[in-house]
Coordinates of N, CA and C in Angstrom, one line a residue:
A1480 N 1.0 -1.5 0.0 CA 0.2 -0.3 -0.3 C 1.0 0.9 0.3
L1481 N 2.5 0.5 0.4 CA 3.0 2.2 0.6 C 3.4 2.5 -0.9
V1482 N 3.5 1.1 -1.0 CA 4.1 2.2 -2.8 C 3.3 2.6 -3.5
A1483 N 1.5 1.5 -3.7 CA 1.4 2.6 -4.4 C 0.7 2.9 -4.0
Q1484 N 0.8 4.9 -2.7 CA 0.2 5.6 -1.9 C 1.6 6.7 -3.0
K1485 N 2.9 6.1 -2.7 CA 4.0 7.1 -3.2 C 3.6 7.3 -4.4
E1486 N 3.1 6.2 -4.9 CA 3.3 6.3 -6.4 C 2.1 7.0 -7.3
G1487 N 1.1 7.1 -6.8 CA 0.1 7.1 -6.7 C -1.0 6.5 -7.8
I1488 N -0.6 5.5 -7.4 CA -1.6 4.1 -8.2 C -2.6 3.9 -7.8
T1489 N -3.9 3.8 -8.1 CA -4.8 3.3 -7.4 C -5.4 2.3 -8.9
V1490 N -6.8 2.2 -8.5 CA -7.4 1.3 -9.8 C -8.9 2.2 -9.3
T1491 N -8.8 2.1 -10.7 CA -10.3 3.4 -10.3 C -11.6 2.4 -10.9
D1492 N -12.7 3.2 -10.5 CA -14.5 2.0 -10.7 C -14.2 1.8 -11.8
E1493 N -13.9 2.6 -12.5 CA -13.7 1.8 -14.5 C -13.1 0.5 -14.5
E1494 N -11.7 1.0 -13.7 CA -11.0 -0.9 -13.8 C -12.1 -1.6 -13.1
L1495 N -12.0 -0.7 -11.8 CA -12.6 -2.8 -10.6 C -13.6 -2.7 -12.0
E1496 N -14.7 -2.0 -12.5 CA -15.7 -2.7 -13.1 C -15.3 -3.3 -14.4
A1497 N -14.7 -3.3 -15.5 CA -14.3 -3.0 -16.2 C -13.3 -4.6 -16.5
D1498 N -12.2 -4.5 -15.0 CA -11.9 -6.4 -14.7 C -13.4 -7.3 -14.4
L1499 N -13.6 -6.5 -14.0 CA -15.3 -7.4 -13.1 C -15.8 -8.6 -14.2
A1500 N -15.8 -7.5 -14.7 CA -16.8 -7.5 -17.0 C -16.3 -9.1 -17.0
E1501 N -15.0 -9.0 -16.7 CA -13.7 -10.0 -17.9 C -13.8 -11.1 -17.1
N1502 N -13.7 -11.0 -16.1 CA -12.7 -12.1 -15.7 C -14.8 -12.6 -14.3
Y1503 N -15.6 -11.9 -14.3 CA -16.8 -12.5 -13.5 C -16.3 -14.2 -13.4
A1504 N -17.0 -14.9 -14.4 CA -16.6 -16.4 -14.8 C -15.6 -16.8 -14.5
N1505 N -14.6 -16.2 -14.7 CA -13.9 -17.8 -13.8 C -13.2 -17.6 -12.8
L1506 N -14.1 -16.9 -12.3 CA -14.7 -16.3 -10.6 C -15.5 -17.3 -9.4
G1507 N -16.0 -17.8 -10.5 CA -16.8 -19.0 -10.1 C -18.6 -18.2 -10.0
Y1508 N -18.7 -17.2 -10.5 CA -20.1 -16.5 -10.7 C -20.3 -15.6 -11.9
E1509 N -21.9 -16.6 -11.8 CA -22.2 -16.2 -13.3 C -22.8 -14.3 -13.6
S1510 N -23.2 -13.9 -12.9 CA -22.5 -12.7 -13.7 C -22.0 -10.9 -12.3
V1511 N -21.4 -10.5 -13.5 CA -21.0 -9.6 -11.8 C -21.7 -8.8 -10.9
E1512 N -23.0 -9.0 -11.2 CA -23.7 -9.0 -10.5 C -24.0 -9.4 -9.5
A1513 N -24.4 -10.6 -9.4 CA -23.8 -12.3 -9.5 C -23.0 -12.0 -7.2
Y1514 N -21.6 -11.9 -8.6 CA -20.4 -11.5 -7.4 C -20.3 -10.4 -6.6
K1515 N -21.3 -9.1 -7.6 CA -21.3 -7.6 -5.9 C -21.5 -7.9 -4.7
E1516 N -23.1 -9.8 -5.0 CA -23.5 -9.7 -4.3 C -23.7 -10.6 -2.6
N1517 N -22.4 -11.4 -3.6 CA -21.6 -12.5 -2.9 C -20.0 -12.6 -2.2
A1518 N -19.5 -11.5 -2.5 CA -18.6 -11.5 -2.8 C -17.4 -9.9 -2.0
S1519 N -16.7 -9.9 -1.1 CA -16.4 -8.2 -1.2 C -15.6 -7.3 -2.5
V1520 N -16.6 -6.6 -3.5 CA -15.7 -6.0 -3.6 C -14.1 -5.0 -3.8
E1521 N -13.9 -4.6 -2.9 CA -12.6 -4.3 -1.6 C -11.7 -4.9 -2.1
D1522 N -11.9 -6.5 -1.4 CA -11.4 -7.1 -1.6 C -10.7 -7.4 -3.6
Y1523 N -11.2 -6.9 -3.9 CA -10.7 -8.0 -5.3 C -10.3 -6.1 -5.7
R1524 N -10.7 -5.2 -5.3 CA -10.2 -4.3 -5.4 C -8.7 -3.9 -5.5
D1525 N -8.7 -4.2 -3.8 CA -6.6 -4.2 -3.2 C -5.8 -5.3 -4.0
Y1526 N -6.7 -7.0 -4.4 CA -6.3 -7.8 -5.5 C -6.1 -6.6 -6.7
L1527 N -6.0 -6.3 -7.1 CA -6.0 -5.0 -8.5 C -5.0 -4.7 -8.4
L1528 N -5.0 -4.0 -6.6 CA -3.9 -2.7 -7.0 C -2.6 -3.6 -6.2
T1529 N -2.6 -4.7 -6.1 CA -1.5 -5.8 -5.4 C -1.1 -5.9 -7.3
N1530 N -1.4 -6.5 -8.0 CA -1.3 -6.4 -9.6 C -0.6 -5.4 -9.8
K1531 N -0.9 -3.7 -9.5 CA -0.6 -2.9 -10.8 C 0.7 -2.3 -9.5
V1532 N 1.2 -2.7 -8.6 CA 2.1 -2.1 -8.0 C 3.5 -3.2 -8.1
L1533 N 2.9 -4.9 -8.5 CA 4.1 -5.9 -8.5 C 4.1 -5.3 -10.7
D1534 N 3.2 -5.0 -11.4 CA 3.8 -4.7 -12.0 C 4.9 -3.3 -12.3
F1535 N 3.9 -2.8 -10.9 CA 4.9 -0.6 -11.4 C 6.4 -1.8 -10.8
L1536 N 6.7 -2.6 -10.4 CA 8.1 -2.7 -9.2 C 9.0 -3.5 -10.3
I1537 N 8.1 -4.0 -11.2 CA 8.2 -4.7 -12.1 C 9.6 -4.5 -14.0
E1538 N 8.8 -2.6 -14.4 CA 8.8 -3.1 -15.2 C 10.2 -1.3 -14.2
N1539 N 9.9 -1.0 -13.5 CA 10.4 0.0 -12.4 C 12.3 -0.4 -11.6
A1540 N 12.3 -2.1 -11.3 CA 13.3 -2.7 -11.0 C 14.6 -2.2 -12.4
V1541 N 15.7 -2.3 -11.4 CA 17.4 -1.5 -11.8 C 17.6 -3.1 -11.6
I1542 N 18.3 -4.2 -12.4 CA 18.4 -5.5 -11.7 C 20.1 -4.6 -12.1
T1543 N 21.2 -5.1 -10.8 CA 22.8 -5.6 -10.9 C 23.1 -6.4 -10.2
E1544 N 24.4 -6.2 -11.7 CA 25.6 -8.0 -10.6 C 25.7 -7.9 -9.8
P1545 N 25.3 -9.2 -8.7 CA 26.4 -8.9 -7.3 C 27.7 -8.6 -8.1
E1546 N 28.4 -8.0 -7.1 CA 30.5 -7.9 -7.6 C 30.7 -9.7 -7.0
V1547 N 31.6 -10.4 -8.1 CA 32.1 -11.4 -7.3 C 33.4 -11.3 -6.8
E1548 N 33.7 -11.5 -6.0 CA 35.5 -12.0 -4.8 C 35.9 -13.0 -5.7
T1549 N 36.9 -12.3 -5.5 CA 37.5 -13.9 -6.7 C 38.6 -13.5 -5.9
A1550 N 39.2 -15.4 -5.4 CA 40.4 -16.5 -4.2 C 41.6 -15.6 -5.0
E1551 N 42.4 -15.2 -4.0 CA 43.8 -14.1 -3.2 C 44.8 -16.1 -3.7

């Protein structure tokens, strides 16, 4: 949550609705409305936010090679 807050990463209502519309069946529901009646929409928003933060971290990671010490 701190990374999301610091970087201004959010999940808009539009993003949430679009993702639910695309994935409600994969989540085991017959419709978006059925999902909303039986599950926590805010938990799903948190799940999407976590994915967005992970994507951000992967995209912005700076990979460095470790220094190898040689035996003398």
